[in-house]
GROMACS .gro file of C-alpha atoms in nm:
model
  292
    1MET     CA    1  -5.361  -1.773  12.695
    2ASN     CA    2  -5.068  -1.961  12.883
    3ILE     CA    3  -4.890  -2.213  12.579
    4VAL     CA    4  -4.623  -2.436  12.627
    5ILE     CA    5  -4.397  -2.525  12.343
    6LEU     CA    6  -4.308  -2.887  12.369
    7SER     CA    7  -3.965  -2.875  12.244
    8ARG     CA    8  -3.615  -2.969  12.359
    9ASN     CA    9  -3.427  -2.651  12.202
   10ALA     CA   10  -3.572  -2.290  12.234
   11GLU     CA   11  -3.302  -2.214  11.980
   12LEU     CA   12  -3.422  -2.377  11.716
   13TYR     CA   13  -3.588  -2.188  11.403
   14SER     CA   14  -3.914  -2.349  11.444
   15THR     CA   15  -3.954  -2.311  11.805
   16ASN     CA   16  -3.820  -1.936  11.792
   17ARG     CA   17  -4.079  -1.832  11.526
   18LEU     CA   18  -4.375  -1.971  11.766
   19ILE     CA   19  -4.224  -1.771  12.072
   20VAL     CA   20  -4.230  -1.449  11.882
   21GLU     CA   21  -4.542  -1.499  11.688
   22GLY     CA   22  -4.722  -1.633  11.999
   23GLU     CA   23  -4.579  -1.312  12.219
   24LYS     CA   24  -4.660  -1.061  11.926
   25ARG     CA   25  -4.999  -1.189  11.943
   26GLY     CA   26  -5.014  -1.125  12.393
   27HIS     CA   27  -4.974  -1.491  12.444
   28GLN     CA   28  -4.763  -1.618  12.752
   29ILE     CA   29  -4.505  -1.840  12.599
   30GLU     CA   30  -4.278  -2.112  12.746
   31VAL     CA   31  -4.052  -2.362  12.611
   32ILE     CA   32  -4.070  -2.706  12.795
   33ASP     CA   33  -3.846  -3.012  12.759
   34PRO     CA   34  -4.066  -3.271  12.742
   35LEU     CA   35  -3.815  -3.513  12.843
   36LYS     CA   36  -3.756  -3.312  13.191
   37CYS     CA   37  -4.144  -3.359  13.275
   38ASP     CA   38  -4.252  -3.568  13.560
   39ILE     CA   39  -4.606  -3.759  13.450
   40ILE     CA   40  -4.809  -3.768  13.773
   41ILE     CA   41  -5.091  -4.037  13.765
   42GLU     CA   42  -5.345  -4.001  13.991
   43LYS     CA   43  -5.747  -4.101  14.061
   44GLU     CA   44  -5.927  -3.794  13.858
   45LYS     CA   45  -5.610  -3.559  13.917
   46PRO     CA   46  -5.358  -3.624  13.639
   47THR     CA   47  -5.042  -3.361  13.641
   48ILE     CA   48  -4.734  -3.252  13.497
   49PHE     CA   49  -4.449  -3.136  13.725
   50TYR     CA   50  -4.136  -2.982  13.576
   51LYS     CA   51  -3.881  -2.771  13.800
   52ASN     CA   52  -4.033  -2.726  14.087
   53ARG     CA   53  -4.366  -2.635  13.965
   54TYR     CA   54  -4.718  -2.846  13.854
   55LEU     CA   55  -4.812  -2.716  13.502
   56ASP     CA   56  -5.162  -2.646  13.584
   57TYR     CA   57  -5.205  -2.368  13.415
   58VAL     CA   58  -5.144  -2.423  13.087
   59ASP     CA   59  -5.410  -2.319  12.803
   60ALA     CA   60  -5.263  -2.538  12.490
   61ILE     CA   61  -4.961  -2.693  12.371
   62ILE     CA   62  -4.769  -2.729  12.073
   63PRO     CA   63  -4.544  -3.090  12.052
   64ARG     CA   64  -4.270  -3.048  11.868
   65ILE     CA   65  -4.154  -3.376  11.959
   66GLY     CA   66  -3.807  -3.534  11.804
   67ALA     CA   67  -3.869  -3.874  11.634
   68SER     CA   68  -3.577  -4.021  11.904
   69VAL     CA   69  -3.788  -3.930  12.217
   70THR     CA   70  -4.120  -4.038  12.045
   71PHE     CA   71  -4.239  -4.253  12.316
   72TYR     CA   72  -4.184  -4.007  12.625
   73GLY     CA   73  -4.288  -3.726  12.441
   74CYS     CA   74  -4.594  -3.838  12.343
   75ALA     CA   75  -4.668  -3.975  12.716
   76VAL     CA   76  -4.631  -3.631  12.777
   77VAL     CA   77  -4.839  -3.498  12.483
   78ARG     CA   78  -5.116  -3.734  12.622
   79GLN     CA   79  -5.097  -3.656  12.991
   80PHE     CA   80  -5.193  -3.285  12.903
   81GLU     CA   81  -5.464  -3.415  12.693
   82MET     CA   82  -5.607  -3.616  13.029
   83MET     CA   83  -5.560  -3.249  13.175
   84ASN     CA   84  -5.789  -3.109  12.900
   85VAL     CA   85  -5.526  -2.889  12.795
   86PHE     CA   86  -5.585  -2.829  12.403
   87THR     CA   87  -5.346  -2.979  12.146
   88ILE     CA   88  -5.254  -2.886  11.785
   89VAL     CA   89  -5.206  -3.242  11.733
   90THR     CA   90  -5.275  -3.568  11.979
   91SER     CA   91  -5.057  -3.796  12.095
   92ASP     CA   92  -5.241  -4.088  11.866
   93ALA     CA   93  -5.190  -3.866  11.565
   94ILE     CA   94  -4.812  -3.831  11.619
   95GLN     CA   95  -4.760  -4.181  11.678
   96ARG     CA   96  -4.960  -4.277  11.374
   97SER     CA   97  -4.775  -4.026  11.179
   98ARG     CA   98  -4.449  -4.171  11.288
   99ASP     CA   99  -4.516  -4.557  11.235
  100LYS     CA  100  -4.476  -4.525  10.810
  101LEU     CA  101  -4.587  -4.879  10.769
  102ARG     CA  102  -4.919  -4.799  10.995
  103SER     CA  103  -4.964  -4.475  10.870
  104LEU     CA  104  -4.932  -4.592  10.491
  105GLN     CA  105  -5.193  -4.884  10.547
  106ARG     CA  106  -5.414  -4.649  10.720
  107LEU     CA  107  -5.372  -4.410  10.372
  108SER     CA  108  -5.385  -4.616  10.132
  109LYS     CA  109  -5.783  -4.762  10.300
  110ALA     CA  110  -5.846  -4.367  10.273
  111GLY     CA  111  -5.792  -4.398   9.904
  112ILE     CA  112  -5.462  -4.181   9.893
  113GLY     CA  113  -5.253  -4.254   9.574
  114MET     CA  114  -4.872  -4.366   9.653
  115PRO     CA  115  -4.613  -4.528   9.506
  116LYS     CA  116  -4.632  -4.922   9.514
  117THR     CA  117  -4.475  -5.020   9.837
  118VAL     CA  118  -4.399  -5.380   9.996
  119PHE     CA  119  -4.287  -5.460  10.387
  120THR     CA  120  -4.180  -5.818  10.444
  121ASN     CA  121  -4.039  -5.960  10.742
  122TYR     CA  122  -3.696  -6.003  10.680
  123SER     CA  123  -3.797  -6.195  10.319
  124ARG     CA  124  -3.537  -6.399  10.205
  125ASP     CA  125  -3.678  -6.412   9.859
  126VAL     CA  126  -3.573  -6.050   9.771
  127GLU     CA  127  -3.661  -6.130   9.381
  128GLU     CA  128  -4.074  -6.143   9.464
  129VAL     CA  129  -4.047  -5.826   9.673
  130ILE     CA  130  -3.831  -5.619   9.404
  131ALA     CA  131  -4.093  -5.758   9.152
  132HIS     CA  132  -4.399  -5.631   9.348
  133VAL     CA  133  -4.318  -5.293   9.340
  134GLY     CA  134  -4.225  -5.304   8.940
  135GLY     CA  135  -3.887  -5.404   8.947
  136THR     CA  136  -3.572  -5.204   8.992
  137PRO     CA  137  -3.462  -4.881   9.058
  138VAL     CA  138  -3.630  -4.930   9.423
  139ILE     CA  139  -3.645  -4.703   9.691
  140ILE     CA  140  -3.540  -4.898  10.044
  141LYS     CA  141  -3.651  -4.718  10.363
  142LEU     CA  142  -3.607  -4.762  10.747
  143LEU     CA  143  -3.935  -4.787  10.885
  144GLU     CA  144  -3.750  -4.519  11.167
  145GLY     CA  145  -3.564  -4.284  10.959
  146THR     CA  146  -3.626  -3.945  10.919
  147GLN     CA  147  -3.475  -3.633  10.696
  148GLY     CA  148  -3.385  -3.872  10.464
  149LEU     CA  149  -3.153  -4.110  10.673
  150GLY     CA  150  -3.209  -4.463  10.614
  151VAL     CA  151  -3.329  -4.401  10.285
  152VAL     CA  152  -3.173  -4.587   9.994
  153LEU     CA  153  -3.186  -4.601   9.616
  154ALA     CA  154  -3.096  -4.937   9.478
  155GLU     CA  155  -3.035  -4.928   9.117
  156THR     CA  156  -2.983  -5.293   9.035
  157LYS     CA  157  -3.130  -5.615   9.134
  158ASN     CA  158  -2.773  -5.692   9.296
  159ALA     CA  159  -2.775  -5.371   9.473
  160ALA     CA  160  -3.118  -5.430   9.673
  161GLU     CA  161  -3.027  -5.766   9.719
  162SER     CA  162  -2.730  -5.646   9.906
  163VAL     CA  163  -2.858  -5.389  10.061
  164LEU     CA  164  -3.208  -5.567  10.201
  165GLU     CA  165  -2.970  -5.863  10.318
  166ALA     CA  166  -2.783  -5.609  10.516
  167PHE     CA  167  -3.051  -5.444  10.693
  168ASN     CA  168  -3.195  -5.805  10.759
  169GLY     CA  169  -2.857  -5.906  10.945
  170LEU     CA  170  -2.919  -5.582  11.172
  171GLN     CA  171  -3.272  -5.675  11.211
  172ALA     CA  172  -3.383  -5.366  11.085
  173ARG     CA  173  -3.729  -5.305  10.933
  174VAL     CA  174  -3.754  -5.162  10.615
  175ILE     CA  175  -4.036  -5.110  10.312
  176VAL     CA  176  -3.968  -5.129   9.936
  177GLN     CA  177  -4.133  -4.902   9.716
  178GLU     CA  178  -4.115  -4.807   9.341
  179PHE     CA  179  -3.893  -4.561   9.223
  180ILE     CA  180  -4.070  -4.252   9.078
  181LYS     CA  181  -3.797  -4.160   8.764
  182GLU     CA  182  -4.005  -3.881   8.660
  183ALA     CA  183  -3.999  -3.719   9.016
  184ASN     CA  184  -3.639  -3.626   8.883
  185GLY     CA  185  -3.523  -3.565   9.216
  186ALA     CA  186  -3.816  -3.363   9.376
  187ASP     CA  187  -4.082  -3.328   9.572
  188LEU     CA  188  -4.379  -3.152   9.696
  189ARG     CA  189  -4.435  -3.030  10.079
  190ALA     CA  190  -4.799  -2.859  10.167
  191LEU     CA  191  -4.806  -2.728  10.494
  192ILE     CA  192  -5.125  -2.791  10.658
  193VAL     CA  193  -5.272  -2.601  10.931
  194ASP     CA  194  -5.643  -2.628  11.060
  195GLY     CA  195  -5.719  -2.864  10.785
  196GLN     CA  196  -5.610  -2.607  10.503
  197VAL     CA  197  -5.292  -2.552  10.294
  198VAL     CA  198  -5.138  -2.259  10.356
  199GLY     CA  199  -4.813  -2.309  10.210
  200ALA     CA  200  -4.661  -2.530   9.945
  201MET     CA  201  -4.304  -2.560   9.822
  202LYS     CA  202  -4.077  -2.766   9.561
  203ARG     CA  203  -3.766  -2.934   9.693
  204GLN     CA  204  -3.507  -3.033   9.427
  205GLY     CA  205  -3.251  -3.258   9.550
  206LYS     CA  206  -2.905  -3.132   9.503
  207GLU     CA  207  -2.726  -3.279   9.178
  208GLY     CA  208  -2.689  -3.655   9.176
  209GLU     CA  209  -2.887  -3.709   9.487
  210PHE     CA  210  -3.250  -3.893   9.473
  211ARG     CA  211  -3.356  -3.739   9.835
  212SER     CA  212  -3.482  -3.378   9.816
  213ASN     CA  213  -3.444  -3.317  10.173
  214LEU     CA  214  -3.306  -2.968  10.303
  215HIS     CA  215  -3.139  -3.110  10.535
  216ARG     CA  216  -2.910  -3.316  10.254
  217GLY     CA  217  -2.856  -2.982  10.053
  218GLY     CA  218  -3.185  -2.970   9.880
  219SER     CA  219  -3.326  -2.640   9.733
  220ALA     CA  220  -3.681  -2.538   9.767
  221ASN     CA  221  -3.903  -2.277   9.587
  222ILE     CA  222  -4.296  -2.180   9.617
  223ILE     CA  223  -4.521  -2.338   9.384
  224LYS     CA  224  -4.891  -2.355   9.350
  225LEU     CA  225  -5.054  -2.690   9.366
  226ASP     CA  226  -5.272  -2.828   9.121
  227PRO     CA  227  -5.652  -2.920   9.232
  228ALA     CA  228  -5.524  -3.303   9.262
  229GLU     CA  229  -5.227  -3.221   9.483
  230LEU     CA  230  -5.439  -3.001   9.693
  231LYS     CA  231  -5.692  -3.302   9.714
  232LEU     CA  232  -5.420  -3.525   9.819
  233ALA     CA  233  -5.263  -3.300  10.113
  234ILE     CA  234  -5.592  -3.211  10.251
  235ASN     CA  235  -5.740  -3.571  10.242
  236ALA     CA  236  -5.369  -3.729  10.401
  237ALA     CA  237  -5.375  -3.498  10.669
  238ALA     CA  238  -5.766  -3.572  10.746
  239ALA     CA  239  -5.702  -3.952  10.748
  240LEU     CA  240  -5.420  -3.951  10.984
  241LYS     CA  241  -5.633  -3.666  11.189
  242LEU     CA  242  -5.320  -3.419  11.179
  243PRO     CA  243  -5.484  -3.061  11.170
  244VAL     CA  244  -5.122  -2.920  11.183
  245CYS     CA  245  -4.846  -3.113  10.932
  246GLY     CA  246  -4.647  -3.129  10.664
  247VAL     CA  247  -4.735  -3.351  10.345
  248ASP     CA  248  -4.467  -3.504  10.129
  249MET     CA  249  -4.552  -3.608   9.760
  250LEU     CA  250  -4.437  -3.674   9.416
  251GLN     CA  251  -4.550  -3.539   9.080
  252SER     CA  252  -4.547  -3.886   8.859
  253SER     CA  253  -4.743  -3.962   8.522
  254ARG     CA  254  -5.028  -4.086   8.713
  255GLY     CA  255  -5.081  -3.780   8.932
  256PRO     CA  256  -4.937  -3.663   9.256
  257LEU     CA  257  -4.837  -3.971   9.507
  258LEU     CA  258  -4.805  -3.945   9.888
  259LEU     CA  259  -4.445  -4.017  10.038
  260GLU     CA  260  -4.524  -3.936  10.367
  261VAL     CA  261  -4.710  -3.699  10.641
  262ASN     CA  262  -4.495  -3.555  10.877
  263SER     CA  263  -4.636  -3.434  11.221
  264THR     CA  264  -4.392  -3.183  11.366
  265PRO     CA  265  -4.280  -3.005  11.025
  266GLY     CA  266  -4.017  -2.802  11.061
  267LEU     CA  267  -4.118  -2.415  10.950
  268GLU     CA  268  -3.740  -2.265  10.849
  269GLY     CA  269  -3.768  -2.418  10.462
  270ILE     CA  270  -4.135  -2.367  10.409
  271GLU     CA  271  -4.108  -1.975  10.566
  272GLY     CA  272  -3.836  -1.911  10.369
  273ALA     CA  273  -3.958  -2.043  10.004
  274THR     CA  274  -4.299  -1.930  10.040
  275GLY     CA  275  -4.256  -1.581  10.258
  276LYS     CA  276  -4.597  -1.713  10.425
  277ASN     CA  277  -4.591  -1.668  10.785
  278ILE     CA  278  -4.702  -2.014  10.895
  279ALA     CA  279  -4.592  -1.984  11.255
  280LYS     CA  280  -4.880  -1.710  11.278
  281ASN     CA  281  -5.127  -1.951  11.134
  282ILE     CA  282  -5.040  -2.172  11.371
  283ILE     CA  283  -5.069  -1.948  11.688
  284THR     CA  284  -5.403  -1.851  11.562
  285PHE     CA  285  -5.526  -2.195  11.507
  286ILE     CA  286  -5.507  -2.278  11.888
  287GLU     CA  287  -5.718  -1.907  11.950
  288ARG     CA  288  -5.958  -2.060  11.753
  289ASN     CA  289  -5.957  -2.365  11.942
  290ALA     CA  290  -5.866  -2.352  12.302
  291LYS     CA  291  -6.059  -2.251  12.586
  292LYS     CA  292  -5.921  -1.959  12.777
   0.00000   0.00000   0.00000
């Protein structure tokens, strides 16, 4: 098959692993920068033009769309969909997952457990917002933040007020969540492929750091999820219609709680921690579903 990876950098670990595993299985793998694609909209013949050629030979795509290029990246994915090309995640699903508020609303309706969360439109009544999530400490997150950026732990009421006022002044939209103390700066990442958990790790933040992101110096180890954690991960992926994704959750005294669902999860941390060949799982998922 002709498989295209939509990525801006072929040297990234995740992109490179997908190339290696795809070629091992006899496929033609090509890395294409979605920002350099021209979308040609024409009656009954949608096409994509890239580097002096039409991409009319593609059987499947693997979107590796960064958060900063979501709009145009999803437009390219959507165009491939119009061309009846198989994609491991749809443009709509990527956009749903990138909108933290929208995805949390959808997940809440699906009965997924999560920390108490409040969204407000630049409210000046900070005390009320904090009270809704059970008081301080609280987590304050930018709606557009990724990899732990734009996430603040406010340990006191004064700190929370200062942070919210600062974000309000910048007209930055945020959500406020209860702080799950018993998680001890750790979270779980479950990697979903074809609706099943194919690997899971526990990420621990470095000393004094409440964020467990590996990009921020955290560590990761393989973990076996319990039945409740498995159920949450699979149900969350299904609720957002993401057959391939990373599901992040916290261990709490009231069971697992969802943090977020990542539509383009990195493979380096999960493969390193678990020893599992996640890239191969993704390629075989394409083989089972794409039209040859």
